Amino acid sequence: MPEVQHLDPVDWRILTILQDDASITNKALADEVGLSTSSCHERVRRLRSAGVITGIKAVVDPAAIGRGLHAFIAIRLRPHRRDLVDAFTAAVLTLPETLALYNVSGPEDFFLHVAVADSADLQRIIMEQLATRPEVGHAQTHLIFDRPLAAPVRPRRSIS
Amino acid sequence: MPEVQHLDPVDWRILTILQDDASITNKALADEVGLSTSSCHERVRRLRSAGVITGIKAVVDPAAIGRGLHAFIAIRLRPHRRDLVDAFTAAVLTLPETLALYNVSGPEDFFLHVAVADSADLQRIIMEQLATRPEVGHAQTHLIFDRPLAAPVRPRRSIS
DNA sequence: ATCTTCACCGGATATCATCCGGAACATGCC
DNA sequence: GGCATGTTCCGGATGATATCCGGTGAAGAT
């Protein structure tokens, strides 16, 4: 299903624009890339049905709702039994502070990305939600100081 | 500027819906939350101007364009001079494979999230783009096996 | 009790997304 | 070359939509 698509320069410009701001009108987007509204609309429709664009989503700033402190928590599980892993995953995903959970290789098993109000809140999560779980062997916290620019998916070379 | 906003249950329902699919029409959204189109429109406008919703963005699937392999690369810099850090940051952000770069505390200085075609491509990035940089002291790769569900920003309790 | 504020509503209007037929172009085949 | 085929584009038509505005009622303050 995730067939690799061939994208021409116009497709890339459309993707670049929509990754930055998808609330742009089709008309404005068409002007931007130099197409008629109908052609542009068809391009976008194709990118969606081809699975290149998987969705249009609103981005919410955690800081605006009192969760300005971000952290990665690198987690090592003790026994690797499937049911324990699933239970851990399900529990972590229900936490409102969870932004993303990555199952990774290496000495750590999971990277958990959280957004919390303050360090006390972070400590609470770790103590009450993670350290108490028997399957959690070790958890190391990395505060996120900065995230220098979100990088959209972009072409290998310059956009024509 | 990131003043903490007070959100009522209707605001949360709007945020939950828009974080999942912002291409919904205002009319459909209004029906969903039980408001008139004008009231709903005003709510969304406020959430935007208050900085809760920071943008509407198209989500592009890296796998659909031939970058199905994801990894975190935990990077330690050698000297911590500001200009070296900035140079490193700038260089990494220009890589098309870069999805996000996090400046973190702890033994590692950066977490670099990349999407590449295959393991050879990943090795190429590490060897040619990272290991060759003099300021990079150490880089440890964590392949991302899975990312069990992207979690939107959501309220602390249930949504009314 | 009166005033003020606020969220909501319904209607009006300009704008927009979406569909369709046909033109222009490239490509491959005879 | 001549022709068939497929693709991409365009402009117009139309139905739906975003967006604005004045009015209304409820809640809280004075």
Short mmCIF file of C-alpha atoms (C1' of nucleotides) in Angstrom, two decimals:
data_model
loop_
_atom_site.label_atom_id
_atom_site.label_comp_id
_atom_site.label_asym_id
_atom_site.label_seq_id
_atom_site.Cartn_x
_atom_site.Cartn_y
_atom_site.Cartn_z
CA MET A 1 0.00 0.00 0.00
CA PRO A 2 2.74 2.53 0.76
CA GLU A 3 3.80 2.41 -2.87
CA VAL A 4 6.55 4.88 -3.55
CA GLN A 5 5.21 7.76 -5.61
CA HIS A 6 6.95 9.79 -8.22
CA LEU A 7 6.56 13.48 -7.56
CA ASP A 8 7.37 16.26 -9.98
CA PRO A 9 8.56 19.71 -8.92
CA VAL A 10 5.04 21.09 -8.81
CA ASP A 11 3.96 18.32 -6.48
CA TRP A 12 6.85 19.16 -4.21
CA ARG A 13 5.95 22.82 -4.13
CA ILE A 14 2.39 21.90 -3.25
CA LEU A 15 3.58 19.61 -0.48
CA THR A 16 5.94 22.22 0.89
CA ILE A 17 3.21 24.81 1.00
CA LEU A 18 0.58 22.52 2.51
CA GLN A 19 2.96 21.20 5.15
CA ASP A 20 3.50 24.75 6.24
CA ASP A 21 -0.10 25.92 6.04
CA ALA A 22 -2.91 23.72 4.84
CA SER A 23 -5.56 26.32 5.55
CA ILE A 24 -4.61 28.07 2.32
CA THR A 25 -7.44 28.11 -0.20
CA ASN A 26 -7.12 25.98 -3.29
CA LYS A 27 -7.28 29.14 -5.35
CA ALA A 28 -4.33 30.74 -3.56
CA LEU A 29 -2.39 27.51 -3.77
CA ALA A 30 -3.07 27.29 -7.49
CA ASP A 31 -1.80 30.83 -7.99
CA GLU A 32 1.28 30.02 -5.95
CA VAL A 33 2.27 27.06 -8.07
CA GLY A 34 1.04 28.46 -11.37
CA LEU A 35 -1.87 26.17 -12.11
CA SER A 36 -5.57 26.65 -12.61
CA THR A 37 -7.77 25.88 -9.65
CA SER A 38 -9.07 22.72 -11.28
CA SER A 39 -5.63 21.33 -12.07
CA CYS A 40 -4.33 22.20 -8.65
CA HIS A 41 -7.32 20.63 -7.02
CA GLU A 42 -6.73 17.45 -9.00
CA ARG A 43 -3.08 17.36 -7.90
CA VAL A 44 -3.98 17.65 -4.26
CA ARG A 45 -6.72 15.05 -4.61
CA ARG A 46 -4.19 12.65 -6.10
CA LEU A 47 -1.60 13.27 -3.44
CA ARG A 48 -4.21 12.42 -0.88
CA SER A 49 -5.54 9.30 -2.57
CA ALA A 50 -2.01 8.11 -3.26
CA GLY A 51 -1.29 8.26 0.44
CA VAL A 52 1.36 10.95 0.19
CA ILE A 53 -0.78 13.34 2.20
CA THR A 54 -2.21 11.26 5.02
CA GLY A 55 -4.19 13.97 6.70
CA ILE A 56 -4.80 17.60 7.48
CA LYS A 57 -4.31 18.34 11.14
CA ALA A 58 -4.54 21.30 13.48
CA VAL A 59 -1.38 21.87 15.50
CA VAL A 60 -2.01 22.71 19.15
CA ASP A 61 0.65 24.46 21.16
CA PRO A 62 1.04 22.60 24.46
CA ALA A 63 2.51 25.73 26.05
CA ALA A 64 -0.74 27.60 25.41
CA ILE A 65 -2.62 25.17 27.60
CA GLY A 66 -0.09 25.01 30.39
CA ARG A 67 2.23 22.26 29.26
CA GLY A 68 5.31 24.16 28.24
CA LEU A 69 7.92 21.70 29.50
CA HIS A 70 8.87 18.93 27.09
CA ALA A 71 10.97 15.86 27.73
CA PHE A 72 12.03 12.57 26.28
CA ILE A 73 11.98 9.67 28.69
CA ALA A 74 14.14 6.76 27.55
CA ILE A 75 12.64 3.60 28.99
CA ARG A 76 14.07 0.13 29.41
CA LEU A 77 11.66 -2.72 30.09
CA ARG A 78 12.66 -5.67 32.20
CA PRO A 79 11.12 -8.74 30.69
CA HIS A 80 10.24 -8.46 27.04
CA ARG A 81 7.06 -10.44 27.10
CA ARG A 82 4.62 -9.32 24.50
CA ASP A 83 1.68 -8.86 26.83
CA LEU A 84 3.72 -6.70 29.19
CA VAL A 85 4.87 -4.54 26.33
CA ASP A 86 1.31 -4.10 25.14
CA ALA A 87 0.07 -3.25 28.61
CA PHE A 88 2.82 -0.71 29.03
CA THR A 89 2.10 0.83 25.64
CA ALA A 90 -1.61 1.10 26.28
CA ALA A 91 -1.09 2.68 29.70
CA VAL A 92 1.37 5.26 28.43
CA LEU A 93 -0.81 6.24 25.50
CA THR A 94 -3.69 7.11 27.77
CA LEU A 95 -1.65 9.70 29.65
CA PRO A 96 -2.74 13.20 28.60
CA GLU A 97 0.87 14.30 28.85
CA THR A 98 2.01 11.83 26.18
CA LEU A 99 2.74 13.38 22.81
CA ALA A 100 4.34 10.36 21.17
CA LEU A 101 5.73 6.96 22.00
CA TYR A 102 8.48 5.36 19.92
CA ASN A 103 9.45 1.72 20.10
CA VAL A 104 13.15 1.70 19.32
CA SER A 105 16.17 -0.54 19.07
CA GLY A 106 19.30 -0.16 21.14
CA PRO A 107 19.82 -0.28 24.87
CA GLU A 108 16.52 1.54 25.41
CA ASP A 109 13.20 0.07 24.39
CA PHE A 110 11.02 3.16 24.21
CA PHE A 111 11.35 6.87 23.79
CA LEU A 112 8.43 8.65 25.36
CA HIS A 113 7.83 12.26 24.38
CA VAL A 114 5.83 14.15 27.00
CA ALA A 115 4.65 17.72 27.57
CA VAL A 116 4.05 18.73 31.17
CA ALA A 117 3.36 21.86 33.19
CA ASP A 118 6.58 21.94 35.19
CA SER A 119 9.30 19.77 36.64
CA ALA A 120 7.10 18.73 39.54
CA ASP A 121 4.57 17.48 37.05
CA LEU A 122 7.29 15.63 35.21
CA GLN A 123 8.46 14.01 38.38
CA ARG A 124 4.92 13.00 39.18
CA ILE A 125 4.56 11.27 35.82
CA ILE A 126 7.78 9.38 36.24
CA MET A 127 7.18 8.40 39.83
CA GLU A 128 3.50 7.58 39.70
CA GLN A 129 3.00 6.39 36.15
CA LEU A 130 6.30 4.83 35.11
CA ALA A 131 8.41 3.80 38.08
CA THR A 132 5.47 2.05 39.69
CA ARG A 133 4.93 -0.20 36.70
CA PRO A 134 6.69 -3.52 37.31
CA GLU A 135 7.72 -3.93 33.67
CA VAL A 136 9.67 -0.66 33.68
CA GLY A 137 13.30 -1.44 34.39
CA HIS A 138 14.85 1.95 33.98
CA ALA A 139 13.82 5.41 32.85
CA GLN A 140 16.15 8.24 31.99
CA THR A 141 14.81 11.72 31.45
CA HIS A 142 16.10 14.15 28.85
CA LEU A 143 14.63 17.61 29.14
CA ILE A 144 14.02 19.21 25.77
CA PHE A 145 15.53 22.67 25.76
CA ASP A 146 14.76 23.55 22.23
CA ARG A 147 13.49 22.21 18.99
CA PRO A 148 15.14 24.35 16.34
CA LEU A 149 12.53 24.51 13.58
CA ALA A 150 10.18 21.76 12.60
CA ALA A 151 11.38 20.32 9.33
CA PRO A 152 8.78 19.27 6.80
CA VAL A 153 9.30 16.36 4.46
CA ARG A 154 11.12 17.82 1.52
CA PRO A 155 12.77 16.76 -1.72
CA ARG A 156 16.31 15.56 -2.00
CA ARG A 157 17.36 18.43 -4.19
CA SER A 158 16.14 21.99 -4.58
CA ILE A 159 12.57 22.54 -5.61
CA SER A 160 13.22 23.43 -9.21
CA MET B 1 2.88 35.51 24.88
CA PRO B 2 2.06 31.85 25.50
CA GLU B 3 -0.53 32.84 28.05
CA VAL B 4 -2.30 29.81 29.44
CA GLN B 5 -5.85 29.69 28.13
CA HIS B 6 -8.93 28.43 29.83
CA LEU B 7 -10.77 25.94 27.66
CA ASP B 8 -14.27 24.69 28.24
CA PRO B 9 -15.47 21.22 27.21
CA VAL B 10 -16.68 22.46 23.83
CA ASP B 11 -13.27 23.94 23.10
CA TRP B 12 -11.69 20.59 23.89
CA ARG B 13 -14.05 18.74 21.62
CA ILE B 14 -13.22 21.17 18.85
CA LEU B 15 -9.50 20.72 19.45
CA THR B 16 -9.79 16.95 19.53
CA ILE B 17 -11.67 16.90 16.24
CA LEU B 18 -9.40 19.38 14.48
CA GLN B 19 -6.23 17.64 15.65
CA ASP B 20 -7.54 14.50 14.04
CA ASP B 21 -8.86 16.06 10.85
CA ALA B 22 -8.77 19.77 10.19
CA SER B 23 -10.18 19.38 6.69
CA ILE B 24 -13.64 19.03 8.19
CA THR B 25 -15.95 21.85 7.16
CA ASN B 26 -16.95 24.38 9.75
CA LYS B 27 -20.54 23.34 9.22
CA ALA B 28 -19.82 19.69 10.01
CA LEU B 29 -17.72 20.70 12.99
CA ALA B 30 -20.53 22.88 14.28
CA ASP B 31 -22.99 20.00 14.02
CA GLU B 32 -20.53 17.72 15.80
CA VAL B 33 -20.21 19.99 18.83
CA GLY B 34 -23.78 21.26 18.78
CA LEU B 35 -23.28 24.88 17.83
CA SER B 36 -24.40 27.08 15.01
CA THR B 37 -21.88 27.63 12.23
CA SER B 38 -21.32 31.21 13.31
CA SER B 39 -20.65 30.38 16.95
CA CYS B 40 -18.41 27.51 16.02
CA HIS B 41 -16.52 29.67 13.59
CA GLU B 42 -15.97 32.24 16.32
CA ARG B 43 -14.66 29.57 18.69
CA VAL B 44 -12.12 28.34 16.17
CA ARG B 45 -11.08 31.88 15.32
CA ARG B 46 -10.45 32.54 19.00
CA LEU B 47 -8.46 29.38 19.51
CA ARG B 48 -6.25 30.46 16.65
CA SER B 49 -5.77 34.04 17.72
CA ALA B 50 -5.14 32.93 21.31
CA GLY B 51 -2.29 30.77 20.07
CA VAL B 52 -3.85 27.47 21.10
CA ILE B 53 -4.06 26.37 17.49
CA THR B 54 -0.77 27.42 15.95
CA GLY B 55 -1.41 26.18 12.47
CA ILE B 56 -3.14 23.82 10.08
CA LYS B 57 -0.72 21.47 8.42
CA ALA B 58 -0.78 18.66 5.90
CA VAL B 59 0.82 15.46 7.13
CA VAL B 60 3.05 13.76 4.59
CA ASP B 61 3.84 10.07 4.93
CA PRO B 62 7.60 9.62 4.47
CA ALA B 63 7.05 5.99 3.49
CA ALA B 64 4.99 7.09 0.49
CA ILE B 65 7.98 8.90 -0.94
CA GLY B 66 10.53 6.23 -0.24
CA ARG B 67 11.66 7.05 3.27
CA GLY B 68 10.07 4.31 5.28
CA LEU B 69 12.90 3.75 7.76
CA HIS B 70 12.90 5.99 10.81
CA ALA B 71 15.55 6.42 13.46
CA PHE B 72 16.61 8.53 16.36
CA ILE B 73 20.27 9.42 16.45
CA ALA B 74 21.46 10.47 19.89
CA ILE B 75 24.36 12.85 19.41
CA ARG B 76 27.03 14.04 21.81
CA LEU B 77 29.03 17.11 20.85
CA ARG B 78 32.63 17.49 21.87
CA PRO B 79 33.21 21.14 22.70
CA HIS B 80 30.11 23.06 23.64
CA ARG B 81 31.00 26.32 21.99
CA ARG B 82 27.99 28.23 20.85
CA ASP B 83 29.14 28.76 17.28
CA LEU B 84 29.85 25.07 16.83
CA VAL B 85 26.44 24.16 18.14
CA ASP B 86 24.82 26.61 15.76
CA ALA B 87 26.79 25.33 12.80
CA PHE B 88 25.86 21.77 13.65
CA THR B 89 22.21 22.67 14.04
CA ALA B 90 22.08 24.53 10.76
CA ALA B 91 23.78 21.72 8.87
CA VAL B 92 21.51 19.03 10.25
CA LEU B 93 18.36 21.02 9.55
CA THR B 94 19.21 21.27 5.89
CA LEU B 95 19.30 17.50 5.46
CA PRO B 96 16.18 16.36 3.61
CA GLU B 97 16.13 13.27 5.82
CA THR B 98 15.76 15.33 8.99
CA LEU B 99 12.28 15.29 10.47
CA ALA B 100 13.08 16.96 13.78
CA LEU B 101 16.03 17.96 15.92
CA TYR B 102 15.76 18.17 19.69
CA ASN B 103 18.29 19.89 21.92
CA VAL B 104 18.15 17.92 25.15
CA SER B 105 19.73 17.61 28.56
CA GLY B 106 21.47 14.52 29.85
CA PRO B 107 24.50 12.69 28.54
CA GLU B 108 23.38 13.31 24.95
CA ASP B 109 23.09 16.80 23.51
CA PHE B 110 20.75 16.20 20.57
CA PHE B 111 18.16 13.75 19.45
CA LEU B 112 17.90 13.74 15.69
CA HIS B 113 14.82 12.17 14.14
CA VAL B 114 15.42 11.06 10.56
CA ALA B 115 13.48 9.22 7.86
CA VAL B 116 15.55 7.39 5.25
CA ALA B 117 15.07 4.91 2.44
CA ASP B 118 16.97 2.00 3.96
CA SER B 119 19.77 1.08 6.30
CA ALA B 120 22.39 1.91 3.68
CA ASP B 121 20.95 5.36 3.44
CA LEU B 122 21.01 5.67 7.20
CA GLN B 123 24.63 4.63 7.31
CA ARG B 124 25.43 7.15 4.62
CA ILE B 125 23.86 9.96 6.67
CA ILE B 126 25.76 9.00 9.77
CA MET B 127 29.08 8.48 8.02
CA GLU B 128 29.02 11.38 5.60
CA GLN B 129 26.96 13.99 7.40
CA LEU B 130 27.54 13.38 11.09
CA ALA B 131 30.74 11.47 11.78
CA THR B 132 32.71 13.76 9.50
CA ARG B 133 31.74 16.85 11.46
CA PRO B 134 34.49 17.65 13.95
CA GLU B 135 32.08 18.84 16.64
CA VAL B 136 30.27 15.49 16.74
CA GLY B 137 31.76 13.43 19.51
CA HIS B 138 29.51 10.42 19.47
CA ALA B 139 26.37 9.28 17.72
CA GLN B 140 24.23 6.38 18.73
CA THR B 141 21.48 5.13 16.46
CA HIS B 142 18.12 3.87 17.61
CA LEU B 143 16.00 2.40 14.86
CA ILE B 144 12.32 3.18 15.29
CA PHE B 145 10.33 -0.02 14.97
CA ASP B 146 6.97 1.40 15.64
CA ARG B 147 5.15 4.46 16.80
CA PRO B 148 1.99 3.17 18.40
CA LEU B 149 -0.57 5.86 17.62
CA ALA B 150 0.10 9.55 17.46
CA ALA B 151 -1.40 11.15 20.53
CA PRO B 152 -3.01 14.56 20.16
CA VAL B 153 -2.95 17.15 22.89
CA ARG B 154 -5.91 16.32 25.04
CA PRO B 155 -7.52 17.39 28.30
CA ARG B 156 -6.56 16.08 31.67
CA ARG B 157 -9.94 14.50 32.29
CA SER B 158 -12.59 13.08 30.02
CA ILE B 159 -14.18 15.42 27.54
CA SER B 160 -17.39 16.21 29.36
"C1'" DA C 1 -33.89 47.08 39.01
"C1'" DT C 2 -30.82 48.56 35.40
"C1'" DC C 3 -26.65 48.18 32.92
"C1'" DT C 4 -22.91 45.63 30.85
"C1'" DT C 5 -20.93 41.76 28.94
"C1'" DC C 6 -20.83 37.68 26.60
"C1'" DA C 7 -22.01 33.69 23.85
"C1'" DC C 8 -25.09 32.35 20.71
"C1'" DC C 9 -28.09 32.45 16.67
"C1'" DG C 10 -30.03 33.09 11.77
"C1'" DG C 11 -29.76 35.29 7.58
"C1'" DA C 12 -27.21 37.61 3.70
"C1'" DT C 13 -23.40 37.58 0.52
"C1'" DA C 14 -19.10 36.96 -1.57
"C1'" DT C 15 -16.01 33.30 -2.07
"C1'" DC C 16 -14.88 28.76 -2.69
"C1'" DA C 17 -14.58 23.64 -3.81
"C1'" DT C 18 -15.82 20.52 -7.05
"C1'" DC C 19 -17.32 18.60 -11.34
"C1'" DC C 20 -17.28 18.30 -16.41
"C1'" DG C 21 -16.27 18.67 -21.41
"C1'" DG C 22 -12.92 19.84 -24.41
"C1'" DA C 23 -8.17 21.53 -25.90
"C1'" DA C 24 -3.24 20.92 -26.05
"C1'" DC C 25 0.52 18.05 -25.68
"C1'" DA C 26 3.48 14.00 -25.44
"C1'" DT C 27 4.22 9.20 -26.47
"C1'" DG C 28 4.26 4.95 -28.81
"C1'" DC C 29 2.92 2.34 -32.85
"C1'" DC C 30 1.99 1.41 -37.60
"C1'" DG D 1 4.90 11.01 -41.48
"C1'" DG D 2 0.24 9.80 -39.74
"C1'" DC D 3 -2.57 8.06 -36.24
"C1'" DA D 4 -4.21 6.36 -31.78
"C1'" DT D 5 -3.83 6.66 -26.86
"C1'" DG D 6 -3.20 8.62 -22.55
"C1'" DT D 7 -2.17 12.52 -19.68
"C1'" DT D 8 -2.41 17.16 -18.06
"C1'" DC D 9 -4.30 21.23 -18.27
"C1'" DC D 10 -7.90 24.82 -18.61
"C1'" DG D 11 -12.37 27.62 -18.06
"C1'" DG D 12 -17.06 27.68 -16.98
"C1'" DA D 13 -21.13 26.18 -14.26
"C1'" DT D 14 -23.17 25.18 -9.77
"C1'" DG D 15 -23.91 23.96 -5.41
"C1'" DA D 16 -21.88 24.41 -0.91
"C1'" DT D 17 -19.21 27.10 2.13
"C1'" DA D 18 -16.84 30.67 5.00
"C1'" DT D 19 -17.49 34.86 6.94
"C1'" DC D 20 -19.70 38.97 8.44
"C1'" DC D 21 -23.41 41.49 11.12
"C1'" DG D 22 -27.25 42.82 13.73
"C1'" DG D 23 -30.23 41.09 17.10
"C1'" DT D 24 -31.49 38.26 21.40
"C1'" DG D 25 -31.33 36.30 25.78
"C1'" DA D 26 -28.84 34.95 30.00
"C1'" DA D 27 -25.59 35.89 33.66
"C1'" DG D 28 -23.20 38.88 36.55
"C1'" DA D 29 -22.11 43.48 38.39
"C1'" DT D 30 -23.42 47.85 40.30
#
